[in-house]
Each structure stands twice: as structure tokens, then as C-alpha cells.
XYZ file of C-alpha atoms in Angstrom:
340
model
C 75.616 143.289 136.704
C 73.817 140.526 138.073
C 74.507 136.986 137.539
C 71.627 135.120 135.718
C 71.223 133.301 138.925
C 70.578 136.173 140.694
C 67.875 137.510 138.259
C 66.018 134.596 138.679
C 65.979 134.402 142.561
C 64.720 137.948 142.360
C 61.897 136.794 140.060
C 60.847 134.371 141.928
C 57.818 135.957 143.173
C 56.748 137.396 140.038
C 56.797 133.819 138.821
C 54.946 132.118 141.656
C 52.136 134.538 140.977
C 52.257 133.881 137.148
C 52.032 130.117 138.009
C 48.864 130.792 140.289
C 47.115 133.017 137.720
C 47.924 131.164 134.817
C 47.436 127.343 135.714
C 44.782 127.908 137.886
C 42.250 125.873 135.408
C 44.727 123.191 134.921
C 45.636 122.826 138.537
C 41.952 122.699 139.533
C 41.340 119.854 136.746
C 44.101 117.731 138.158
C 42.571 118.295 141.607
C 39.355 117.055 140.412
C 40.977 113.809 138.983
C 42.849 112.971 142.383
C 39.572 113.672 144.013
C 37.893 111.529 141.972
C 40.051 108.670 141.612
C 40.771 109.048 145.451
C 44.356 106.963 145.555
C 45.432 104.698 147.940
C 49.067 106.052 147.450
C 50.962 108.039 145.492
C 54.336 107.817 143.750
C 56.892 110.428 142.587
C 59.132 110.306 139.258
C 62.282 113.017 139.229
C 65.636 113.814 139.401
C 67.950 116.447 140.938
C 66.373 119.535 142.152
C 63.005 118.457 141.070
C 63.590 115.129 142.940
C 64.036 117.373 145.873
C 60.862 119.292 145.135
C 58.907 115.835 144.824
C 60.307 114.951 148.313
C 58.511 118.350 149.935
C 55.463 117.361 147.834
C 55.205 114.145 149.513
C 55.459 115.130 153.280
C 52.944 117.937 152.229
C 50.588 115.109 151.242
C 51.330 112.964 153.801
C 50.642 115.308 156.458
C 47.432 117.121 154.322
C 45.914 113.908 152.908
C 47.197 111.188 154.803
C 48.188 109.134 151.658
C 51.916 107.348 151.592
C 54.031 108.721 148.821
C 56.847 107.067 147.543
C 59.621 108.390 145.242
C 60.063 105.844 141.874
C 63.792 105.526 140.478
C 62.968 106.225 136.814
C 65.264 103.412 135.798
C 62.829 100.931 137.046
C 60.880 101.520 133.424
C 63.920 103.039 131.423
C 66.468 100.346 132.327
C 64.708 97.104 134.154
C 61.268 97.298 132.643
C 59.578 96.797 135.883
C 55.924 95.989 135.620
C 54.902 98.075 138.440
C 50.998 97.951 139.496
C 49.873 101.128 139.897
C 46.500 101.112 138.986
C 45.233 101.993 142.564
C 47.677 105.136 142.739
C 48.474 108.542 141.168
C 51.691 109.722 140.249
C 53.258 113.337 140.066
C 56.158 113.530 137.430
C 58.273 116.856 137.545
C 60.859 117.877 135.125
C 61.744 121.219 134.107
C 62.527 120.594 130.529
C 59.816 117.561 130.260
C 62.041 115.372 128.317
C 64.270 113.516 130.074
C 63.933 109.877 128.788
C 63.892 108.276 131.760
C 61.428 110.364 133.421
C 58.895 110.140 130.151
C 59.373 106.614 130.598
C 58.496 105.971 133.995
C 55.630 108.486 133.932
C 54.281 106.814 130.618
C 54.652 103.356 132.364
C 52.781 104.796 135.327
C 49.675 106.136 133.232
C 49.823 102.709 131.224
C 49.288 100.490 134.554
C 46.150 102.601 135.407
C 47.856 105.173 137.957
C 46.518 109.207 137.268
C 49.508 110.852 136.435
C 50.014 114.583 136.639
C 53.314 116.046 135.363
C 54.909 119.467 136.484
C 56.678 121.004 134.037
C 58.201 124.389 132.666
C 58.046 123.138 129.137
C 54.440 122.724 127.218
C 54.510 120.741 125.107
C 56.915 118.291 125.904
C 57.166 114.297 125.847
C 56.324 114.299 130.082
C 53.159 116.177 129.141
C 52.391 113.104 126.604
C 53.056 110.586 128.613
C 51.008 112.011 131.205
C 47.061 112.250 131.840
C 47.195 115.672 133.312
C 49.910 118.430 132.971
C 50.521 121.932 134.364
C 53.136 124.254 133.151
C 54.613 125.798 136.357
C 55.038 128.930 134.275
C 58.646 129.862 135.976
C 59.687 131.196 132.746
C 63.059 130.644 130.661
C 65.740 129.861 133.485
C 69.493 130.735 132.188
C 71.092 129.615 134.933
C 72.166 125.893 135.133
C 71.288 126.088 138.847
C 67.554 125.897 138.797
C 65.955 128.485 141.684
C 62.453 129.401 140.350
C 61.547 126.097 138.666
C 62.412 124.634 141.688
C 60.324 127.055 143.893
C 57.347 127.019 141.342
C 57.106 122.999 141.495
C 56.520 123.083 144.965
C 53.851 126.068 144.291
C 52.227 123.960 142.169
C 52.102 120.803 144.196
C 50.862 122.582 147.036
C 48.169 124.724 145.190
C 47.313 120.692 143.746
C 46.964 119.453 146.924
C 44.799 122.187 147.812
C 42.450 121.523 145.183
C 42.891 117.850 145.781
C 41.541 117.854 149.429
C 39.711 120.851 149.325
C 41.814 122.160 152.299
C 40.493 126.190 152.487
C 43.719 126.818 154.995
C 46.203 125.828 152.518
C 44.509 127.584 149.794
C 45.185 130.761 151.127
C 48.464 129.863 152.317
C 49.452 129.497 148.411
C 47.533 132.624 147.356
C 49.460 134.533 149.732
C 52.758 132.806 149.176
C 54.222 135.396 146.259
C 53.958 138.128 148.945
C 55.991 136.368 151.752
C 58.354 135.047 148.511
C 58.958 139.027 147.915
C 59.836 139.450 151.441
C 62.166 136.498 151.804
C 64.216 137.654 148.904
C 65.422 140.587 150.499
C 66.542 138.747 153.820
C 70.523 138.973 154.564
C 72.255 135.896 155.334
C 75.866 137.504 154.902
C 76.819 136.920 158.880
C 76.660 133.260 157.754
C 79.123 133.369 154.967
C 81.091 135.823 157.335
C 82.004 133.005 159.820
C 82.082 129.833 156.955
C 85.623 130.900 155.640
C 87.440 128.496 154.229
C 85.201 125.569 155.823
C 85.540 122.855 153.052
C 82.416 121.075 154.173
C 79.168 121.120 155.999
C 76.081 119.553 156.844
C 72.173 120.974 156.103
C 69.653 119.581 158.640
C 65.826 120.325 158.738
C 62.838 117.783 159.444
C 59.751 117.029 157.484
C 59.144 119.377 154.463
C 62.231 121.201 155.418
C 64.309 117.953 155.319
C 63.682 118.787 151.037
C 64.662 122.439 151.785
C 68.231 121.296 153.242
C 68.606 118.360 150.290
C 68.285 121.000 147.803
C 70.447 123.917 149.562
C 73.105 120.988 150.097
C 73.170 120.246 146.018
C 73.503 123.944 145.513
C 76.515 124.176 147.299
C 78.010 121.614 145.321
C 76.523 122.763 142.229
C 77.785 126.570 142.412
C 80.425 126.388 144.767
C 82.427 123.272 144.583
C 81.646 122.640 148.237
C 81.096 119.337 149.821
C 77.532 119.379 151.923
C 75.236 116.629 153.032
C 71.640 117.033 154.170
C 70.407 114.963 156.927
C 67.355 114.763 159.058
C 68.169 116.862 161.913
C 67.537 113.362 163.990
C 69.330 111.010 161.845
C 72.441 113.238 161.840
C 72.841 111.814 165.970
C 73.010 108.372 164.458
C 76.680 108.781 162.914
C 77.331 111.514 160.865
C 77.817 113.699 164.311
C 81.053 111.782 164.615
C 82.489 114.360 162.065
C 81.378 117.562 163.757
C 84.013 118.913 165.703
C 85.533 122.810 166.326
C 83.982 125.190 163.968
C 82.509 122.505 161.744
C 79.933 124.348 159.612
C 75.991 123.023 160.300
C 73.079 125.024 158.855
C 69.796 123.889 160.094
C 66.212 124.574 158.100
C 63.492 124.913 161.075
C 60.161 126.099 159.866
C 57.253 126.782 162.272
C 55.923 123.752 162.531
C 55.759 120.565 164.982
C 59.338 119.426 164.100
C 61.051 123.254 165.332
C 61.397 122.081 168.656
C 63.287 119.012 167.939
C 65.469 120.715 165.397
C 66.507 123.383 167.784
C 67.477 121.230 170.194
C 69.510 119.337 167.887
C 71.372 122.311 166.673
C 71.887 123.929 170.071
C 73.713 120.443 170.949
C 75.792 120.732 168.262
C 76.932 124.374 169.032
C 77.531 122.834 172.617
C 80.227 120.641 170.520
C 81.696 123.903 169.566
C 80.558 123.528 165.833
C 79.688 126.420 163.840
C 75.849 125.895 163.807
C 73.165 128.677 162.136
C 69.453 128.121 162.496
C 66.165 129.465 160.753
C 64.378 129.872 164.044
C 63.957 132.088 166.936
C 64.043 129.676 169.281
C 67.427 128.593 169.555
C 69.771 129.352 172.634
C 73.541 128.475 171.327
C 73.502 128.388 167.615
C 73.036 131.757 165.484
C 70.037 132.421 164.132
C 69.236 133.652 160.540
C 66.484 135.769 159.237
C 63.310 133.821 158.007
C 59.576 135.316 156.897
C 57.052 133.268 158.877
C 54.034 132.918 156.580
C 51.573 131.908 158.984
C 51.455 127.795 157.260
C 53.814 125.346 158.166
C 54.116 124.199 154.479
C 54.776 127.494 152.898
C 56.639 128.213 155.877
C 59.314 125.757 155.002
C 59.390 126.488 151.592
C 60.211 130.336 151.668
C 63.202 129.125 153.619
C 64.959 128.583 150.247
C 64.620 131.700 149.045
C 67.013 133.650 151.155
C 69.413 130.610 151.278
C 69.489 130.857 147.375
C 70.670 134.312 147.697
C 73.190 133.775 150.068
C 75.117 130.818 147.929
C 74.485 133.171 145.445
C 76.706 135.637 146.563
C 79.005 132.927 148.072
C 79.779 131.606 145.074
C 80.932 134.646 143.420
C 83.075 135.400 146.549
C 84.880 132.403 145.819
C 85.635 133.083 142.186
C 83.411 130.733 140.793
C 80.621 131.696 137.844
C 76.990 130.511 139.448
C 75.661 130.626 136.251
C 77.984 128.410 134.529
C 79.002 125.205 137.494
C 81.780 123.050 135.940
C 81.160 120.274 134.315
C 77.219 120.909 134.620
C 74.579 121.590 131.816
C 70.885 123.055 131.888
C 69.432 120.212 130.942
C 70.594 116.794 131.821
C 68.894 113.814 129.727
C 69.297 110.147 131.330
C 68.407 106.848 130.428
């Protein structure tokens, strides 16, 4: 019998299609609002997996629209009551449940300050939609496993679709439309070679750059959530500034490389770590010393990076079960976490 997590991973392509079909009008409306505002900057408001989705969207906006994007700590509004001057910008709030008090408070504060606010949520109506000027239903559908999978992917799909509507980027629009087919192929990929070598490792590094750094961060969280295993995400460049000291014989390193401008640098670094006898794996056909993991090349650097998380989800769900854990119900965690 499949776990809820595995069923939800399998549903990712269908969920992406559902989002693009059902939320097209709201995405277009929010995109027009951003175009009319022409924000000088953007901020994101999120926690957990949603914050990793926000980091992905941050890179996508900076690379495509040329606007700087910063992550706001929700406690600025809920705890500190800071009066932020956001009138010249826009805010994107991401929340599956749409009801965490600190996220809602920060979105409300951004709206009151004059920012164009857009909520990406899996729950309509919800407090986050009332606190924001525009709301987009990510249409992931019910997610019963505690660890987010399809809602994480759909949050990013929504962000990319919003970005394409805002900027009128035809190449990105086409890439987003093609995503469900690419995700369907990604679901079938087998990363069991990685699990076969991971053995009894107690800690590992996840590497990436640009949008793929957000994927590495999400992957590290999933190891912690589903398998009680310590994993840390680093920029593939940043890992050389200190963390590399821990990389010794058979230390596991997983590098997420998309077909983008950062691939060559990631390959160089992960190959150098393999030269230090690390157990190094990468989603690139260009590595020489590291092991290659299968991936789906989507033809666009942003969607290519997003597709990398799907085979990882399949791997980590199976890894969790192999270690005797229930990936649907991680220890000491619950589906909706409400913080102040």
C-alpha cells in the first residue's frame, strides 16, 4: 500500500495541470497588478517549505525581472510591530493553510503599507487571502502527509506563472505550460543508486546555486522531517568557506545542478569533493569524478531546477521507509504549524 506521501508525489504532474487550468484568471490579474505597480523591489513572507519556495521565486524574479527580492521575518509584524516602508514594492506571501498568525500579520502589514500583496495558498478562503490584495489558489488539493511535496511544487509553479504574466516573458510562459509533462517524467526517475551507497551515514550536505539552492534547502528539510537525518544545504560556492572541513572519506554530498549558468561551477566543486573521497552525487551529465543521478532537462533553466526536487522526493520517501520511519507522520511534527 502506498504511503500518502508517495501518492502525493505521484500526483504532482496532475496538481500542476490543475493549478494552471483553474487559477489562470487569478494569475493573470495578479500579474497585471504587478505590471501596473512596476515595483522597485519585492519581499517574500513564508516559513518552512513555503520559505524554500519563496527563495526559488526570489531567484526567478531577480534573474527574469531584475528586481531585488528580500525575505521578511514574519516576527517583524507579529512580535516586534515594526513599521516597514513597503509602499514602493510588492509582497508575495506563501502559506499552505493560509492561517499562521505571523504570516498573516506580515501580509496584512505589507498591504497596509501600500505594497501590492499576492498570497499563494492551498486554502481559499483563509486569513492570508483576506490580508492580501490578490490571492491565487495553488490547487494542490488535499495533502495528507505531514511533509509537503505537491504543495511545494505548486507554490513555485504559481510563482513562475505569476512572473511570466507580470513580465510577459514568452519563453517562461511556454516552459510553465510544458511543466506538467516534464514533471510526469521526473516522477519515474530512480535514485536508488544514491540510497544504495548512503548506508548508515548520519549527516550529509545538499548543494546548489541560484534556484537550485532553494531545491537543496527543501531536500535537506525533507531528510530531517522524514528520516530524522541531519542534512544541511549550502551554496556550492559557500561550502568551500568552512563547511568543507567536515567532508572526509565517504561523507555524502548531493549536488543539485540545473542546466543553467551555474552548472559548470557546481560540477567543478562537486568533482573536487569527490577527489577528497566524498560520496558525491550530482544531477549533471558533466561530472567526471562524482556520480551522476538521472534528471529531466526541461529546456528552461528555471523549470529545469524545479524538476530536480521530484525524483528526490521519491528517493527520500523510500529511504524513510527503509529506515523504519513513517514518512506520513514524522516524529513530533504536525501538518499545520501556527506561530506568532
